[in-house]
PDB file of C-alpha atoms in Angstrom:
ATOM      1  CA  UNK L   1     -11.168  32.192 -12.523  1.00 52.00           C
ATOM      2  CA  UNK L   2      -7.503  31.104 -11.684  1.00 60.00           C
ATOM      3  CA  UNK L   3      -9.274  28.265  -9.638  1.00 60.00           C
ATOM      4  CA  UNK L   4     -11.590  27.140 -11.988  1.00 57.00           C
ATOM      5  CA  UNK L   5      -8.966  27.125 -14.487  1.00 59.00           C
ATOM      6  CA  UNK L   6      -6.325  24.584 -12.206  1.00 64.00           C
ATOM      7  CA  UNK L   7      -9.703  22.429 -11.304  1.00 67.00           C
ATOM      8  CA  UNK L   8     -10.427  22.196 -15.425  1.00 72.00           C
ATOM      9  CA  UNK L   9      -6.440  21.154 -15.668  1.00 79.00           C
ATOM     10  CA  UNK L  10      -6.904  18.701 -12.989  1.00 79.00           C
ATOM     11  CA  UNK L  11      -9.991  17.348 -14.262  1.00 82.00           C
ATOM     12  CA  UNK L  12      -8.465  17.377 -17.731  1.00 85.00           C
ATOM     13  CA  UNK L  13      -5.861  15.472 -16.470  1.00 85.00           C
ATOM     14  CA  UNK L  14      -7.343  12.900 -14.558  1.00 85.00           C
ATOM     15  CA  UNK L  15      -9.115  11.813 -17.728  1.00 87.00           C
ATOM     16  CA  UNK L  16      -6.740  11.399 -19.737  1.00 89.00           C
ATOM     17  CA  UNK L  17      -4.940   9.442 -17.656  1.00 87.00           C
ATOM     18  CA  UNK L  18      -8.074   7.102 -17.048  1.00 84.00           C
ATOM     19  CA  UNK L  19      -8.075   6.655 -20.621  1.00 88.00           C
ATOM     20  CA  UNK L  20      -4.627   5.731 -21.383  1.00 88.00           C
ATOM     21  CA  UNK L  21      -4.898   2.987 -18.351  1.00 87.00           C
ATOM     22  CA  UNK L  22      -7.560   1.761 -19.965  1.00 82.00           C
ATOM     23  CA  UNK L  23      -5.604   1.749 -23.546  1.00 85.00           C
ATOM     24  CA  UNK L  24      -3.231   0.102 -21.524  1.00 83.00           C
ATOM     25  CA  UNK L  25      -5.554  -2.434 -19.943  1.00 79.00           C
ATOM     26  CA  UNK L  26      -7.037  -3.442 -22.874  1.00 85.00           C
ATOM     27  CA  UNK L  27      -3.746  -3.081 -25.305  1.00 76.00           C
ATOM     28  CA  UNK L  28      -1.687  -6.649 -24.981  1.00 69.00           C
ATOM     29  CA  UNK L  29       1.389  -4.085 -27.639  1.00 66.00           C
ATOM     30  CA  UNK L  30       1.875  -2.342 -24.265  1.00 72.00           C
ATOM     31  CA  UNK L  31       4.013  -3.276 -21.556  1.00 81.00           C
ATOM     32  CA  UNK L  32       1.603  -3.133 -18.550  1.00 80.00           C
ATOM     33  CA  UNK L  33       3.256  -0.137 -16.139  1.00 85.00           C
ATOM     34  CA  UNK L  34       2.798  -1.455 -12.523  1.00 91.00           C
ATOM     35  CA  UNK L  35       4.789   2.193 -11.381  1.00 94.00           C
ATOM     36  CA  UNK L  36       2.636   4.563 -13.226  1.00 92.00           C
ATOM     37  CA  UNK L  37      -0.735   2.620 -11.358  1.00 93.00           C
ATOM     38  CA  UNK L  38       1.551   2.461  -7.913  1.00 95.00           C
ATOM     39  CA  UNK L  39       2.564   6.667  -8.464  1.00 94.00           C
ATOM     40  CA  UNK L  40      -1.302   7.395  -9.370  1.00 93.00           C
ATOM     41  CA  UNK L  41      -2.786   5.507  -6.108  1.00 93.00           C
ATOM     42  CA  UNK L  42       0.026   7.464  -3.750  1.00 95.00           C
ATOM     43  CA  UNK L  43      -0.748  10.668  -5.866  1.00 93.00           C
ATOM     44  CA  UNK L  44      -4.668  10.826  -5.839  1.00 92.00           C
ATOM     45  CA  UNK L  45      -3.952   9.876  -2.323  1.00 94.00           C
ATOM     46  CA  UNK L  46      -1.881  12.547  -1.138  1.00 94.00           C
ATOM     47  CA  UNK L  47      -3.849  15.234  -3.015  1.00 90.00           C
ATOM     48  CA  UNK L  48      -7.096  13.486  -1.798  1.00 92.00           C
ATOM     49  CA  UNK L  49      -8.509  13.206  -5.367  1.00 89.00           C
ATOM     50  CA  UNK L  50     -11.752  11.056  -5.052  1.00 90.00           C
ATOM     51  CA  UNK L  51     -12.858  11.001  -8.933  1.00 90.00           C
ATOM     52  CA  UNK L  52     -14.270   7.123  -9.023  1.00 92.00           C
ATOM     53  CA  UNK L  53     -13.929   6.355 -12.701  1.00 92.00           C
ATOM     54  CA  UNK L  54     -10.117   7.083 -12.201  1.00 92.00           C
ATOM     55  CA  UNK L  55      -9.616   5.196  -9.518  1.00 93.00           C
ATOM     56  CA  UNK L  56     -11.766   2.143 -10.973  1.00 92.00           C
ATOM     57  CA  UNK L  57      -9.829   2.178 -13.710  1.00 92.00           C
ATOM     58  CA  UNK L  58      -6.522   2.236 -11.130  1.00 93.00           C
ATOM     59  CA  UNK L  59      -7.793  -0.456  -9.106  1.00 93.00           C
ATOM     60  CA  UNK L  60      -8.748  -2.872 -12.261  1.00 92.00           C
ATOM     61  CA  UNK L  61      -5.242  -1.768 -13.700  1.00 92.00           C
ATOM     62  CA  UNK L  62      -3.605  -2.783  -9.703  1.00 94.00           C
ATOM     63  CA  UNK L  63      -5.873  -6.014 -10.037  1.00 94.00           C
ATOM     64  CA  UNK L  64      -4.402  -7.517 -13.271  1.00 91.00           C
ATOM     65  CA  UNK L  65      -0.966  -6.399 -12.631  1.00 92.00           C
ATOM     66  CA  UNK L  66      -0.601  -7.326  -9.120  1.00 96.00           C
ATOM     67  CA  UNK L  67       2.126  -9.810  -9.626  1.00 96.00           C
ATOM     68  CA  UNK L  68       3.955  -7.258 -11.666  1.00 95.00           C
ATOM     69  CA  UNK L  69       4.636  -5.170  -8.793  1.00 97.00           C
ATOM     70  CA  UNK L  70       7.790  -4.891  -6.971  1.00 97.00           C
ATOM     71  CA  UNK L  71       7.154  -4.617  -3.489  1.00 97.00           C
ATOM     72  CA  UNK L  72       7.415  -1.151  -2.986  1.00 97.00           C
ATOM     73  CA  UNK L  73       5.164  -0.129  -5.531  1.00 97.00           C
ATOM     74  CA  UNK L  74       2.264  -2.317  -4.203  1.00 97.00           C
ATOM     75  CA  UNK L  75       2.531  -1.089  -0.958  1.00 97.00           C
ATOM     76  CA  UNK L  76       2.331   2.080  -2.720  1.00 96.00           C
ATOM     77  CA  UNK L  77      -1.526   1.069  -4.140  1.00 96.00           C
ATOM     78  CA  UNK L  78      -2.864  -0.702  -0.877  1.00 96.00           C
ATOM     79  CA  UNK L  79      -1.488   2.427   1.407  1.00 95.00           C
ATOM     80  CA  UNK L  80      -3.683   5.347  -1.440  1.00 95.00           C
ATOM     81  CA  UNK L  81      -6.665   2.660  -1.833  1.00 94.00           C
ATOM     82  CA  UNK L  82      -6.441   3.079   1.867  1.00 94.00           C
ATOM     83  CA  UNK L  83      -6.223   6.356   2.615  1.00 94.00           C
ATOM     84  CA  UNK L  84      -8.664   7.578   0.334  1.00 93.00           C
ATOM     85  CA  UNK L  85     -11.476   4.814   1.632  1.00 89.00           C
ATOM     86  CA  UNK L  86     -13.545   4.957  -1.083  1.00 82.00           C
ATOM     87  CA  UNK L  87     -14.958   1.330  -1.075  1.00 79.00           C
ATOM     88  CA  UNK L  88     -13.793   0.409  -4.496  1.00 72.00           C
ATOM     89  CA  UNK L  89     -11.070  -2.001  -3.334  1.00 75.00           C
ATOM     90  CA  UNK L  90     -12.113  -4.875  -1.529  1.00 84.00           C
ATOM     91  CA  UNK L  91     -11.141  -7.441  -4.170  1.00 88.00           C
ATOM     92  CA  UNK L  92      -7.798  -5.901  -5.019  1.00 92.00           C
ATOM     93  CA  UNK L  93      -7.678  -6.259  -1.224  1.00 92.00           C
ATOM     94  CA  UNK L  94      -8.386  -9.995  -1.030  1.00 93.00           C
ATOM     95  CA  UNK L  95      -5.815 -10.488  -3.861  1.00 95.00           C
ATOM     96  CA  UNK L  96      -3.417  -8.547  -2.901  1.00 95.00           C
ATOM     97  CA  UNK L  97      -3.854 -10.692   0.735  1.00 95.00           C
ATOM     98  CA  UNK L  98      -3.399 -13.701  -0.913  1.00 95.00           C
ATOM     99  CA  UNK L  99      -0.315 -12.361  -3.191  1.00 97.00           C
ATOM    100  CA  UNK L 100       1.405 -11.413  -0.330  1.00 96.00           C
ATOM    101  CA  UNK L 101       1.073 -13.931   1.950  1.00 95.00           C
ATOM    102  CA  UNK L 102       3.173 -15.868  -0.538  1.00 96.00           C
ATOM    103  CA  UNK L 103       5.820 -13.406  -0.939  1.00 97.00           C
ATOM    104  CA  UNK L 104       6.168 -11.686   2.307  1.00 95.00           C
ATOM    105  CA  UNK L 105       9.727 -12.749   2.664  1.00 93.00           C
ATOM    106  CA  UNK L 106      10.787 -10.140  -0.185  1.00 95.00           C
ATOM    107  CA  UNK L 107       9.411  -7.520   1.615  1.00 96.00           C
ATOM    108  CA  UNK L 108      11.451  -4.960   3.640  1.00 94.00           C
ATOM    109  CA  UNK L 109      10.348  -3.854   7.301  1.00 93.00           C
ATOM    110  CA  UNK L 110       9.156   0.131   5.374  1.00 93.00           C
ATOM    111  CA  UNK L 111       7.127  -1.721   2.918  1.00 96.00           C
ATOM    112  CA  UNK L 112       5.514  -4.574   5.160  1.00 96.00           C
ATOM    113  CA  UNK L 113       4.899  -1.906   7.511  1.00 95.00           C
ATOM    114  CA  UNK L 114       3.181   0.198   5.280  1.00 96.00           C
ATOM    115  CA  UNK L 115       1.151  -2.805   3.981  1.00 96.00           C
ATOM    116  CA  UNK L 116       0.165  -3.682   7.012  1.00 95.00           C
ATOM    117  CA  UNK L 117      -1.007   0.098   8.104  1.00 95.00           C
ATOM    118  CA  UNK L 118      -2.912  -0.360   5.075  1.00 95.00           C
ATOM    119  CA  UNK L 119      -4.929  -3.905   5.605  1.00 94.00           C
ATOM    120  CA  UNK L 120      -5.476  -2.328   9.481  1.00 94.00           C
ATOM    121  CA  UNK L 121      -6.850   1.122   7.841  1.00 93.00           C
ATOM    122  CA  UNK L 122      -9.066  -1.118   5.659  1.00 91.00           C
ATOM    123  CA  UNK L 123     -10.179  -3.016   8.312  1.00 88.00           C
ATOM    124  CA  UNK L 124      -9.804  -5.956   5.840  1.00 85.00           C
ATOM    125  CA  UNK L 125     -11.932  -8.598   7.397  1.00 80.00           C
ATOM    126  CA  UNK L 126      -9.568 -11.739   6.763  1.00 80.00           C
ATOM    127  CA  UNK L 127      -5.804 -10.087   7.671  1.00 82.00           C
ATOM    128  CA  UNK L 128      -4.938 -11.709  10.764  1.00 86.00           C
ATOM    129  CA  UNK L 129      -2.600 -14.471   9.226  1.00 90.00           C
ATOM    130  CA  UNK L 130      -1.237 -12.338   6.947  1.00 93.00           C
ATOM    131  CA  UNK L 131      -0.491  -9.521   9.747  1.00 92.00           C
ATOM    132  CA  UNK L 132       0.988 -12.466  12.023  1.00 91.00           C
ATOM    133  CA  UNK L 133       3.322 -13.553   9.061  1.00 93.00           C
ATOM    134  CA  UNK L 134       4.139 -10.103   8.477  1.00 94.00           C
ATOM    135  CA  UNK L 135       4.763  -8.702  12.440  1.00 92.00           C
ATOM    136  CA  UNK L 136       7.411 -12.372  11.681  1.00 90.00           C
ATOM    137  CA  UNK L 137       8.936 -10.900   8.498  1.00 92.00           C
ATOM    138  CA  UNK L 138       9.433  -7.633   9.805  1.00 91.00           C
ATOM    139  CA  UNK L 139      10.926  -8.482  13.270  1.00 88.00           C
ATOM    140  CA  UNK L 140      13.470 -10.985  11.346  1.00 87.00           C
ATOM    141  CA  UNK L 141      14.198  -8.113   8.642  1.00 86.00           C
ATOM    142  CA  UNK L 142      14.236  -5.793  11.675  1.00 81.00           C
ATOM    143  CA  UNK L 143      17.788  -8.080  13.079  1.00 75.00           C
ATOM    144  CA  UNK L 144      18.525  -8.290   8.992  1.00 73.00           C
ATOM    145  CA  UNK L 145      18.554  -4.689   8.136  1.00 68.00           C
ATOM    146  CA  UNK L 146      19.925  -2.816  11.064  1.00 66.00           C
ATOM    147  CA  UNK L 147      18.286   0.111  11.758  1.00 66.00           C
ATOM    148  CA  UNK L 148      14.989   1.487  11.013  1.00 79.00           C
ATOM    149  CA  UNK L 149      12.941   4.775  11.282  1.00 83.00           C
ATOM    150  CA  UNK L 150      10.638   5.446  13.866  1.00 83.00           C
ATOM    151  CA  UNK L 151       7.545   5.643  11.706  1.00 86.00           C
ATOM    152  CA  UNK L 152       8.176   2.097  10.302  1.00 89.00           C
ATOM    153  CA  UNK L 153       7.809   0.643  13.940  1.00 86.00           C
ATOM    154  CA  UNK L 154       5.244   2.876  14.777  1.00 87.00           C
ATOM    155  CA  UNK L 155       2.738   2.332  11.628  1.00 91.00           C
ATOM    156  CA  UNK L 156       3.844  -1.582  12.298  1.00 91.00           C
ATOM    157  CA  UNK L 157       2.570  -2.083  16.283  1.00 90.00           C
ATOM    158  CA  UNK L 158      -0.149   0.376  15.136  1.00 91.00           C
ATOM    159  CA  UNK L 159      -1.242  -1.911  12.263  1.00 93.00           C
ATOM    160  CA  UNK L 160      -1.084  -4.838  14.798  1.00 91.00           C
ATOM    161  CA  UNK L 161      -2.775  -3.515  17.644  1.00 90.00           C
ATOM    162  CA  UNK L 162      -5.764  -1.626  15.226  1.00 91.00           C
ATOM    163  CA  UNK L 163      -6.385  -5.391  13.967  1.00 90.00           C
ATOM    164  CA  UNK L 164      -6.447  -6.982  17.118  1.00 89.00           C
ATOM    165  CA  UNK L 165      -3.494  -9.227  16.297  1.00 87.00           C
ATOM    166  CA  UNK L 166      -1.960 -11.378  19.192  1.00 85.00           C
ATOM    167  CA  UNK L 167       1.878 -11.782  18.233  1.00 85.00           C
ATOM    168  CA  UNK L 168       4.353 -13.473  19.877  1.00 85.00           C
ATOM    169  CA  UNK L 169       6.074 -12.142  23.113  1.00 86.00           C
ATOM    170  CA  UNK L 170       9.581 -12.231  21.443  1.00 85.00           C
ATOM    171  CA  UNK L 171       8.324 -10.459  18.253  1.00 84.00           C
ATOM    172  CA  UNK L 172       6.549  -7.516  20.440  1.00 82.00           C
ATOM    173  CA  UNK L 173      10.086  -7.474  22.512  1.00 83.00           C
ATOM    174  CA  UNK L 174      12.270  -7.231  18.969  1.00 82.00           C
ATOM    175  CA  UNK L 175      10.114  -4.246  18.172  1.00 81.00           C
ATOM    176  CA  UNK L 176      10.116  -2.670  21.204  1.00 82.00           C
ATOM    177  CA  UNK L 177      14.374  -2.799  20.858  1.00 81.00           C
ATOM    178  CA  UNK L 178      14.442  -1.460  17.362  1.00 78.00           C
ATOM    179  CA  UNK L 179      12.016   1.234  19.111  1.00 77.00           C
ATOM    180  CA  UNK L 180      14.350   1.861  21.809  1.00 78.00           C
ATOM    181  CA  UNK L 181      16.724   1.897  19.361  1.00 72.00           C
ATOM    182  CA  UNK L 182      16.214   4.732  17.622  1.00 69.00           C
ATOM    183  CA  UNK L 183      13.889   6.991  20.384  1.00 67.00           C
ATOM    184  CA  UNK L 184      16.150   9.759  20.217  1.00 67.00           C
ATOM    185  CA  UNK L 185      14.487  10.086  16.786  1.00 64.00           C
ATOM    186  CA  UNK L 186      10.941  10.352  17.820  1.00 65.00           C
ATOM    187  CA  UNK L 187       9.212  13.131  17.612  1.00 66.00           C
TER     188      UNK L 187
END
């Protein structure tokens, strides 16, 4: 009964938060809340909940704030739409492509590494521009920001290899010195 009991609270809770997204989505009193979509898409995805109508809800609520998120927060959405692969995402996807591709330069090498982890888990169809610009972004923030943790170069070449995308030589050396950088970190 203890069991039933958490999954009734969990239910319970997933439904009302689909419901105040949607108040929220259809509300123009309320300040849209880009971080409370961002923190449900990492959260469903970490506790692999797969309830469709809340994640529709997420995705339509990811969709019309897109340009509302700071960069960290939409890699946030794109890495739990990812992980959870439920099919619901495509055009979020597509825009989020297109949103980012303009404004990969405010990116940091975490955050376009986890986007592009994301777009290569996807297997979006159209990313190889936008991984090219981004294996750019991240090498040149990779010199910018000093050092970096192994699982942001790893998920990076992982991302570019698992899309099939041809990068320069120099931008494959630059990340294979920030990984030689910090090996003694690997596990």
């Amino acid at each position: 009964t203890s069991c039933a009991c958490q999954q009734g609270s969990l239910d319970l809770l997933q439904e009302q938060t689909r419901r105040r997204l949607l108040d929220c989505l259809s509300s123009r009193k309320e300040e849209p809340q880009p971080r409370c979509v961002s923190t449900i898409a990492w959260s469903c995805a970490k506790l692999q909940v797969t309830n469709t109508e809340l994640l529709s809800v997420v995705t339509d609520a990811a969709l019309q704030w897109l340009t509302l998120f700071k960069p960290f927060e939409l890699a946030n959405v794109l890495w739990g739409m990812a992980k959870l692969q439920l099919g619901l995402v495509d055009g979020f996807f597509s825009s989020a492509h297109d949103y980012i591709i303009e404004h990969t330069a405010s990116f940091s090498t975490r955050t376009l590494s986890m986007v592009a982890w994301a777009f290569a888990t996807m297997r979006f169809k159209s990313s190889r521009g936008l991984m090219y610009k981004m294996a750019n972004a991240f090498t040149s923030g990779l010199q910018d920001e000093g050092s970096v943790k192994p699982v942001t170069v790893t998920k990076m070449v992982w991302a570019l290899a698992t899309a099939r995308v041809n990068v320069r030589k120099e931008t494959l050396l630059n990340m294979a010195d920030a990984a030689v950088g910090v090996l003694r970190a690997f596990k």
